[in-house]
CSV table of C-alpha atoms in Angstrom, one decimal:
chain,number,residue,atom,x,y,z
A,1,UNK,CA,-14.7,-0.3,17.2
A,2,UNK,CA,-15.5,1.2,13.5
A,3,UNK,CA,-17.0,-1.5,11.4
A,4,UNK,CA,-16.0,0.9,8.1
A,5,UNK,CA,-14.2,-1.6,5.6
A,6,UNK,CA,-12.0,-1.0,2.4
A,7,UNK,CA,-13.6,-1.5,-1.3
A,8,UNK,CA,-11.8,-5.0,-2.6
A,9,UNK,CA,-11.2,-4.5,-6.3
A,10,UNK,CA,-9.4,-7.9,-8.1
A,11,UNK,CA,-8.4,-7.0,-11.9
A,12,UNK,CA,-6.5,-9.4,-14.4
A,13,UNK,CA,-6.1,-9.6,-17.9
A,14,UNK,CA,-4.0,-8.0,-20.2
A,15,UNK,CA,-2.8,-4.2,-19.3
A,16,UNK,CA,-5.6,-2.1,-20.9
A,17,UNK,CA,-7.6,-4.8,-19.7
A,18,UNK,CA,-6.8,-4.7,-16.0
A,19,UNK,CA,-7.2,-0.7,-16.4
A,20,UNK,CA,-10.3,-0.9,-17.8
A,21,UNK,CA,-11.7,-2.8,-14.8
A,22,UNK,CA,-10.1,-1.2,-12.8
A,23,UNK,CA,-11.7,2.5,-13.6
A,24,UNK,CA,-14.7,0.7,-14.0
A,25,UNK,CA,-15.3,-0.3,-10.8
A,26,UNK,CA,-13.8,3.2,-9.0
A,27,UNK,CA,-15.4,5.7,-11.1
A,28,UNK,CA,-17.0,6.8,-8.1
A,29,UNK,CA,-13.8,7.4,-5.5
A,30,UNK,CA,-11.5,8.4,-9.0
A,31,UNK,CA,-13.9,11.4,-9.4
A,32,UNK,CA,-13.7,12.1,-5.8
A,33,UNK,CA,-9.9,12.3,-5.8
A,34,UNK,CA,-9.6,14.8,-8.8
A,35,UNK,CA,-12.3,17.0,-7.2
A,36,UNK,CA,-10.1,17.1,-3.9
A,37,UNK,CA,-6.7,17.4,-5.7
A,38,UNK,CA,-7.7,19.9,-7.7
A,39,UNK,CA,-9.1,22.1,-4.8
A,40,UNK,CA,-5.9,20.8,-2.8
A,41,UNK,CA,-3.5,22.3,-5.3
A,42,UNK,CA,-5.4,25.5,-6.2
A,43,UNK,CA,-5.7,26.1,-2.2
A,44,UNK,CA,-1.8,25.4,-2.0
A,45,UNK,CA,0.1,26.6,-5.2
A,46,UNK,CA,-2.6,28.4,-6.8
A,47,UNK,CA,-2.5,25.9,-9.6
A,48,UNK,CA,-5.5,25.2,-12.0
A,49,UNK,CA,-6.6,21.0,-12.5
A,50,UNK,CA,-5.8,21.7,-16.3
A,51,UNK,CA,-1.7,23.8,-15.0
A,52,UNK,CA,-1.5,20.4,-13.1
A,53,UNK,CA,-2.3,17.9,-15.8
A,54,UNK,CA,-0.4,19.8,-18.3
A,55,UNK,CA,2.8,19.9,-16.2
A,56,UNK,CA,2.2,15.7,-15.4
A,57,UNK,CA,2.3,15.6,-19.0
A,58,UNK,CA,6.1,15.5,-18.4
A,59,UNK,CA,6.1,11.8,-17.0
A,60,UNK,CA,4.3,10.1,-19.6
A,61,UNK,CA,6.7,9.2,-21.9
A,62,UNK,CA,10.0,8.8,-18.8
A,63,UNK,CA,6.6,5.9,-18.0
A,64,UNK,CA,6.2,4.9,-21.4
A,65,UNK,CA,10.3,4.1,-21.8
A,66,UNK,CA,10.6,2.1,-18.4
A,67,UNK,CA,7.5,0.2,-18.2
A,68,UNK,CA,5.0,0.9,-21.1
A,69,UNK,CA,2.9,-2.1,-19.8
A,70,UNK,CA,1.8,0.2,-16.9
A,71,UNK,CA,1.5,3.3,-19.1
A,72,UNK,CA,-1.4,1.1,-21.0
A,73,UNK,CA,-2.9,-0.1,-17.5
A,74,UNK,CA,-3.1,3.8,-16.7
A,75,UNK,CA,-5.0,4.7,-20.3
A,76,UNK,CA,-7.4,1.7,-19.5
A,77,UNK,CA,-7.7,3.2,-16.0
A,78,UNK,CA,-9.3,6.7,-18.0
A,79,UNK,CA,-10.8,4.3,-20.4
A,80,UNK,CA,-13.1,2.6,-17.4
A,81,UNK,CA,-13.3,6.4,-15.6
A,82,UNK,CA,-14.0,8.5,-18.1
A,83,UNK,CA,-11.4,10.7,-17.8
A,84,UNK,CA,-8.9,11.9,-19.5
A,85,UNK,CA,-5.1,10.0,-19.7
A,86,UNK,CA,-3.0,13.2,-18.0
A,87,UNK,CA,-5.8,12.8,-14.9
A,88,UNK,CA,-4.7,9.6,-14.0
A,89,UNK,CA,-1.4,10.4,-14.6
A,90,UNK,CA,-1.3,13.3,-12.2
A,91,UNK,CA,-2.8,11.0,-9.5
A,92,UNK,CA,-0.1,8.8,-10.1
A,93,UNK,CA,2.4,11.5,-10.2
A,94,UNK,CA,0.6,13.7,-7.4
A,95,UNK,CA,3.5,13.5,-5.1
A,96,UNK,CA,5.5,14.6,-7.8
A,97,UNK,CA,3.9,17.3,-8.7
A,98,UNK,CA,3.8,18.2,-4.9
A,99,UNK,CA,7.4,18.1,-4.0
A,100,UNK,CA,8.8,19.5,-8.1
A,101,UNK,CA,10.6,23.4,-7.6
A,102,UNK,CA,9.1,24.1,-11.3
A,103,UNK,CA,5.5,23.9,-10.1
A,104,UNK,CA,6.4,27.0,-8.4
A,105,UNK,CA,7.2,29.5,-11.8
A,106,UNK,CA,3.4,28.0,-12.5
A,107,UNK,CA,1.5,29.2,-9.8
A,108,UNK,CA,-0.4,32.5,-10.3
A,109,UNK,CA,-0.3,34.0,-6.7
A,110,UNK,CA,3.1,35.5,-6.2
A,111,UNK,CA,3.6,33.6,-2.5
A,112,UNK,CA,3.8,29.8,-2.5
A,113,UNK,CA,3.1,27.8,0.3
A,114,UNK,CA,6.4,26.4,2.7
A,115,UNK,CA,7.2,22.8,1.2
A,116,UNK,CA,4.4,20.2,2.0
A,117,UNK,CA,5.8,17.7,4.9
A,118,UNK,CA,6.1,14.4,3.4
A,119,UNK,CA,3.8,11.6,3.2
A,120,UNK,CA,3.2,10.4,6.9
A,121,UNK,CA,4.3,6.9,7.8
A,122,UNK,CA,5.4,4.3,10.0
A,123,UNK,CA,6.6,0.9,8.3
A,124,UNK,CA,7.5,-2.0,10.0
A,125,UNK,CA,9.6,-5.6,9.6
A,126,UNK,CA,9.4,-8.2,12.3
A,127,UNK,CA,11.0,-11.3,12.3
A,128,UNK,CA,13.7,-13.9,14.3
A,129,UNK,CA,14.2,-13.7,17.5
A,130,UNK,CA,12.1,-10.0,17.6
A,131,UNK,CA,8.6,-12.7,16.5
A,132,UNK,CA,7.8,-15.0,19.3
A,133,UNK,CA,5.6,-16.8,17.0
A,134,UNK,CA,8.3,-17.5,14.4
A,135,UNK,CA,6.3,-15.7,11.9
A,136,UNK,CA,7.4,-12.8,9.3
A,137,UNK,CA,5.6,-9.9,9.7
A,138,UNK,CA,5.6,-6.6,7.7
A,139,UNK,CA,3.3,-3.2,7.8
A,140,UNK,CA,3.3,0.0,8.4
A,141,UNK,CA,0.7,2.6,9.3
A,142,UNK,CA,-0.2,4.9,6.4
A,143,UNK,CA,-0.7,8.9,7.0
A,144,UNK,CA,-1.8,11.4,4.4
A,145,UNK,CA,-4.8,13.6,3.7
A,146,UNK,CA,-7.8,13.0,5.3
A,147,UNK,CA,-9.8,13.9,2.7
A,148,UNK,CA,-8.9,11.2,0.2
A,149,UNK,CA,-9.7,8.6,3.1
A,150,UNK,CA,-13.3,8.1,1.0
A,151,UNK,CA,-10.6,7.1,-2.1
A,152,UNK,CA,-9.0,4.3,-0.9
A,153,UNK,CA,-9.1,0.6,-1.9
A,154,UNK,CA,-7.1,-2.6,-1.4
A,155,UNK,CA,-6.4,-3.8,-5.2
A,156,UNK,CA,-5.4,-7.6,-6.0
A,157,UNK,CA,-3.6,-7.7,-9.7
A,158,UNK,CA,-3.6,-11.0,-11.2
A,159,UNK,CA,-0.8,-10.9,-13.6
A,160,UNK,CA,0.4,-13.8,-14.6
A,161,UNK,CA,3.5,-14.9,-15.3
A,162,UNK,CA,4.1,-11.9,-12.6
A,163,UNK,CA,3.4,-12.6,-9.3
A,164,UNK,CA,-0.3,-11.6,-8.0
A,165,UNK,CA,-0.4,-8.0,-6.1
A,166,UNK,CA,-2.3,-6.7,-3.2
A,167,UNK,CA,-1.7,-3.5,-2.2
A,168,UNK,CA,-3.6,-0.4,-0.7
A,169,UNK,CA,-4.1,2.4,-3.3
A,170,UNK,CA,-6.1,5.6,-3.9
A,171,UNK,CA,-8.3,4.9,-6.6
A,172,UNK,CA,-6.8,5.2,-9.9
A,173,UNK,CA,-3.2,4.9,-8.9
A,174,UNK,CA,-1.0,1.8,-10.0
A,175,UNK,CA,0.8,1.1,-7.0
A,176,UNK,CA,1.5,2.2,-3.3
A,177,UNK,CA,2.6,-0.5,-0.7
A,178,UNK,CA,1.6,-4.1,-0.1
A,179,UNK,CA,2.9,-7.5,-1.0
A,180,UNK,CA,3.2,-10.5,-3.5
A,181,UNK,CA,2.8,-14.0,-4.3
A,182,UNK,CA,6.0,-14.4,-4.1
A,183,UNK,CA,6.4,-13.6,-0.3
A,184,UNK,CA,7.7,-9.7,-0.9
A,185,UNK,CA,6.5,-6.8,1.3
A,186,UNK,CA,7.4,-2.9,-0.1
A,187,UNK,CA,5.9,-0.6,2.7
A,188,UNK,CA,7.0,3.1,1.7
A,189,UNK,CA,7.6,6.2,3.6
A,190,UNK,CA,7.9,9.9,2.5
A,191,UNK,CA,11.3,11.5,3.2
A,192,UNK,CA,10.9,15.0,1.5
A,193,UNK,CA,13.6,17.1,0.6
A,194,UNK,CA,14.3,18.9,-3.1
A,195,UNK,CA,16.4,17.6,-5.4
A,196,UNK,CA,17.2,19.0,-8.7
A,197,UNK,CA,14.8,19.7,-11.4
A,198,UNK,CA,15.9,16.6,-13.8
A,199,UNK,CA,12.6,14.2,-14.8
A,200,UNK,CA,12.8,11.1,-12.9
A,201,UNK,CA,10.1,8.4,-12.2
A,202,UNK,CA,6.9,9.0,-10.2
A,203,UNK,CA,6.9,6.5,-7.0
A,204,UNK,CA,4.0,4.6,-8.1
A,205,UNK,CA,5.7,3.1,-11.0
A,206,UNK,CA,8.5,2.5,-9.3
A,207,UNK,CA,6.9,0.7,-5.7
A,208,UNK,CA,4.8,-0.9,-8.8
A,209,UNK,CA,8.0,-2.5,-10.6
A,210,UNK,CA,9.3,-3.5,-7.0
A,211,UNK,CA,6.1,-5.7,-6.6
A,212,UNK,CA,6.0,-7.1,-9.5
A,213,UNK,CA,9.5,-9.2,-9.3
A,214,UNK,CA,9.7,-12.4,-8.2
A,215,UNK,CA,12.7,-12.1,-5.3
A,216,UNK,CA,14.1,-9.4,-3.6
A,217,UNK,CA,17.4,-9.4,-5.0
A,218,UNK,CA,15.2,-8.1,-8.3
A,219,UNK,CA,13.2,-6.3,-6.0
A,220,UNK,CA,16.0,-4.5,-4.9
A,221,UNK,CA,17.4,-3.8,-8.1
A,222,UNK,CA,14.6,-1.9,-9.2
A,223,UNK,CA,15.1,0.7,-6.3
A,224,UNK,CA,18.8,0.7,-7.3
A,225,UNK,CA,18.9,1.1,-10.9
A,226,UNK,CA,15.9,3.7,-11.2
A,227,UNK,CA,15.7,6.9,-10.7
A,228,UNK,CA,13.2,8.0,-8.9
A,229,UNK,CA,11.6,11.8,-9.5
A,230,UNK,CA,11.2,12.2,-5.6
A,231,UNK,CA,13.0,10.7,-2.3
A,232,UNK,CA,11.3,8.1,-0.9
A,233,UNK,CA,12.1,5.0,1.9
A,234,UNK,CA,11.4,1.6,1.0
A,235,UNK,CA,11.3,-0.9,3.4
A,236,UNK,CA,11.1,-4.6,1.8
A,237,UNK,CA,10.4,-7.3,4.0
A,238,UNK,CA,10.4,-11.2,2.5
A,239,UNK,CA,8.6,-14.6,3.9
A,240,UNK,CA,12.0,-16.5,4.2
A,241,UNK,CA,13.3,-13.9,7.3
A,242,UNK,CA,15.5,-11.0,5.6
A,243,UNK,CA,14.4,-7.4,5.2
A,244,UNK,CA,16.1,-4.2,4.0
A,245,UNK,CA,15.5,-0.7,3.9
A,246,UNK,CA,17.0,2.3,1.3
A,247,UNK,CA,16.4,5.1,1.5
A,248,UNK,CA,16.2,6.3,-1.8
A,249,UNK,CA,16.5,9.5,-3.5
A,250,UNK,CA,17.8,11.3,-6.9
A,251,UNK,CA,20.9,11.8,-5.1
A,252,UNK,CA,22.1,8.3,-3.6
A,253,UNK,CA,20.7,5.4,-1.7
A,254,UNK,CA,21.4,5.0,1.9
A,255,UNK,CA,20.3,1.5,3.6
A,256,UNK,CA,19.7,-0.4,7.1
A,257,UNK,CA,19.2,-3.4,8.3
A,258,UNK,CA,17.0,-4.8,11.3
A,259,UNK,CA,18.6,-4.9,14.5
A,260,UNK,CA,17.6,-8.2,16.5
A,261,UNK,CA,14.6,-8.6,14.0
A,262,UNK,CA,13.3,-5.6,14.2
A,263,UNK,CA,13.1,-2.6,11.8
A,264,UNK,CA,10.7,0.4,11.9
A,265,UNK,CA,11.2,3.6,9.5
A,266,UNK,CA,9.5,7.0,9.8
A,267,UNK,CA,9.4,10.3,7.3
A,268,UNK,CA,13.3,11.3,8.2
A,269,UNK,CA,16.7,10.5,7.0
A,270,UNK,CA,17.4,7.3,9.6
A,271,UNK,CA,20.2,5.5,7.1
A,272,UNK,CA,22.0,9.2,6.5
A,273,UNK,CA,21.5,13.0,5.5
A,274,UNK,CA,22.2,12.9,1.5
A,275,UNK,CA,24.8,15.3,1.1
A,276,UNK,CA,23.0,17.1,-1.5
A,277,UNK,CA,20.4,19.0,1.2
A,278,UNK,CA,22.8,18.1,4.5
A,279,UNK,CA,23.7,21.8,4.4
A,280,UNK,CA,20.3,22.7,5.8
A,281,UNK,CA,18.5,19.5,6.4
A,282,UNK,CA,15.9,19.4,8.6
A,283,UNK,CA,12.7,17.1,9.1
A,284,UNK,CA,9.9,17.8,7.5
A,285,UNK,CA,7.4,15.7,9.5
A,286,UNK,CA,8.9,16.5,12.6
A,287,UNK,CA,6.6,14.3,14.5
A,288,UNK,CA,9.0,11.1,12.8
A,289,UNK,CA,10.9,11.8,15.5
A,290,UNK,CA,8.8,10.6,18.1
A,291,UNK,CA,6.3,7.5,16.1
A,292,UNK,CA,9.8,5.6,15.6
A,293,UNK,CA,11.1,4.8,18.6
A,294,UNK,CA,7.2,4.7,19.9
A,295,UNK,CA,6.6,1.8,16.8
A,296,UNK,CA,9.8,0.3,18.2
A,297,UNK,CA,9.1,0.1,22.0
A,298,UNK,CA,5.1,-1.5,21.2
A,299,UNK,CA,6.8,-3.8,18.2
A,300,UNK,CA,9.1,-5.2,20.9
A,301,UNK,CA,6.1,-6.6,22.6
A,302,UNK,CA,5.6,-9.8,20.0
A,303,UNK,CA,9.1,-11.3,21.7
A,304,UNK,CA,6.7,-12.9,23.8
A,305,UNK,CA,3.8,-13.3,21.7
A,306,UNK,CA,2.3,-17.2,21.2
A,307,UNK,CA,0.5,-16.7,18.2
A,308,UNK,CA,-0.4,-15.1,15.3
A,309,UNK,CA,-3.7,-13.8,16.9
A,310,UNK,CA,-1.7,-12.3,19.4
A,311,UNK,CA,1.1,-10.9,17.6
A,312,UNK,CA,-2.0,-9.0,15.5
A,313,UNK,CA,-3.5,-7.8,18.9
A,314,UNK,CA,-0.1,-6.5,19.7
A,315,UNK,CA,0.4,-4.7,16.8
A,316,UNK,CA,-2.3,-3.0,16.3
A,317,UNK,CA,-1.5,-2.2,20.2
A,318,UNK,CA,1.8,-0.7,18.9
A,319,UNK,CA,0.5,0.9,16.1
A,320,UNK,CA,-2.3,2.7,17.9
A,321,UNK,CA,-0.4,4.4,19.8
A,322,UNK,CA,-1.4,8.3,20.8
A,323,UNK,CA,1.7,10.1,21.9
A,324,UNK,CA,2.3,13.9,20.8
A,325,UNK,CA,-2.0,13.1,19.4
A,326,UNK,CA,-2.6,14.4,16.9
A,327,UNK,CA,0.5,14.2,14.6
A,328,UNK,CA,1.5,10.5,16.5
A,329,UNK,CA,2.2,6.8,15.5
A,330,UNK,CA,-1.8,6.9,15.0
A,331,UNK,CA,-2.6,10.4,12.9
A,332,UNK,CA,-5.6,11.8,13.5
A,333,UNK,CA,-6.6,15.0,12.3
A,334,UNK,CA,-5.5,18.7,13.7
A,335,UNK,CA,-8.7,20.6,14.4
A,336,UNK,CA,-6.6,23.7,14.5
A,337,UNK,CA,-5.7,24.0,11.0
A,338,UNK,CA,-8.2,23.5,8.0
A,339,UNK,CA,-10.4,20.3,6.8
A,340,UNK,CA,-8.1,20.3,3.8
A,341,UNK,CA,-4.9,20.4,5.7
A,342,UNK,CA,-6.4,17.3,8.0
A,343,UNK,CA,-4.2,14.0,8.1
A,344,UNK,CA,-5.0,11.2,9.3
A,345,UNK,CA,-3.8,7.4,9.2
A,346,UNK,CA,-5.6,6.2,6.4
A,347,UNK,CA,-4.9,2.5,6.4
A,348,UNK,CA,-2.9,0.4,9.1
A,349,UNK,CA,-1.8,-2.8,7.2
A,350,UNK,CA,-0.5,-6.0,9.0
A,351,UNK,CA,0.7,-9.0,6.6
A,352,UNK,CA,1.8,-12.2,7.9
A,353,UNK,CA,4.5,-13.3,5.3
A,354,UNK,CA,4.4,-16.9,6.7
A,355,UNK,CA,0.7,-17.7,5.9
A,356,UNK,CA,-0.2,-15.2,3.7
A,357,UNK,CA,-2.8,-13.7,5.5
A,358,UNK,CA,-3.0,-9.7,5.0
A,359,UNK,CA,-4.7,-7.2,7.3
A,360,UNK,CA,-6.2,-3.6,7.4
A,361,UNK,CA,-7.9,-1.2,8.9
A,362,UNK,CA,-9.9,1.2,6.8
A,363,UNK,CA,-8.9,4.0,9.4
A,364,UNK,CA,-7.3,4.9,12.4
A,365,UNK,CA,-6.0,1.6,14.0
A,366,UNK,CA,-7.2,2.7,17.8
A,367,UNK,CA,-11.3,2.7,16.9
A,368,UNK,CA,-11.1,0.2,14.1
A,369,UNK,CA,-10.4,-3.5,14.3
A,370,UNK,CA,-8.9,-5.2,11.2
A,371,UNK,CA,-10.6,-6.0,8.1
A,372,UNK,CA,-9.2,-9.6,7.2
A,373,UNK,CA,-8.6,-10.0,3.7
A,374,UNK,CA,-10.0,-12.9,1.3
A,375,UNK,CA,-7.8,-13.3,-0.9
A,376,UNK,CA,-4.2,-15.3,0.1
A,377,UNK,CA,-1.0,-13.8,-0.6
A,378,UNK,CA,0.0,-17.3,-1.8
A,379,UNK,CA,-2.9,-17.9,-4.2
A,380,UNK,CA,-0.6,-17.1,-7.3
A,381,UNK,CA,2.7,-17.2,-9.2
A,382,UNK,CA,6.1,-17.6,-7.1
A,383,UNK,CA,4.2,-19.3,-4.4
A,384,UNK,CA,5.7,-22.7,-5.0
A,385,UNK,CA,9.2,-21.2,-5.3
A,386,UNK,CA,11.7,-23.4,-2.7
A,387,UNK,CA,13.1,-21.0,-0.3
A,388,UNK,CA,16.4,-23.6,0.5
A,389,UNK,CA,19.4,-23.7,-1.8
A,390,UNK,CA,19.2,-26.5,-4.6
A,391,UNK,CA,21.3,-29.4,-3.3
């Protein structure tokens, strides 16, 4: 088994302090991320990095208006890493940059590449009768560009009175997927589909705002009341034994609930195809049609688990499935494509919301052991909130 582990970064204090600590800690990884995306955007869309950052500036005021403290945190990251605010903003809006239709007008080349596949992920929630050990489990395989694998870090944010967060992120990003000390997990999946050119919030800001909430209802409210710039799926799971999945788009939302305590979501619309794109919709990540049922099949084995150790082994086994390799549930680079276009499972996460234990693999789960993080979810605000109704 491979022994590489993900860097652990812990930050606290004011938004500016948190950002500065973060930026200083990931200066090398953030620089590598900027270099990768500069080359990637140049190759795929004919854009210079100056063009990307100039366009990324369009999200500065929407973020300031919705969550000024997160823009302060981004400025702190920039200061700590010795880069510009717009560099950090571009990293936080890299999905929005990729799927923004108006970027086609900026390309130097006459022909812009076809629409990129949605960020690949397979997310799951397991509890109740689907969980033989009685624990509540949440996690996902996060599939994205293999070239940014060395920029991924585990980030713990201590920010009282808001919940303490643990997330897996690309260096410089303020949010992606993870869980908090209130017992709420967020796992996310790209959905694809181009909607209008209206400016909405970047996914990193939406997802961070979701995990900043103390209750599942407040977390849902963030998803329902904010207008994101691009479509994305959000699977929310809470320690009380409840999960709900929202397919969020700029044109409306769809939702799903678990069946018998098991819910799996990939990168295609499973609750219903939005009317705005229904006429000619085709899944951008066609392998999602294989990954979802394979994960469901594998995770059903948890019904027979006798304890958390066995459950983790069964989850790892399920998420290591190779049907359709290389674009399988456990994704490996497709050597038929140029290196810049290689995709892989960057992190496979497995969070025990009952005990607060957080496990990740630094890469594909088929050939790596879980890294048990030294941080317990419930060491932070929200951990002692009663789960029963008041008498």
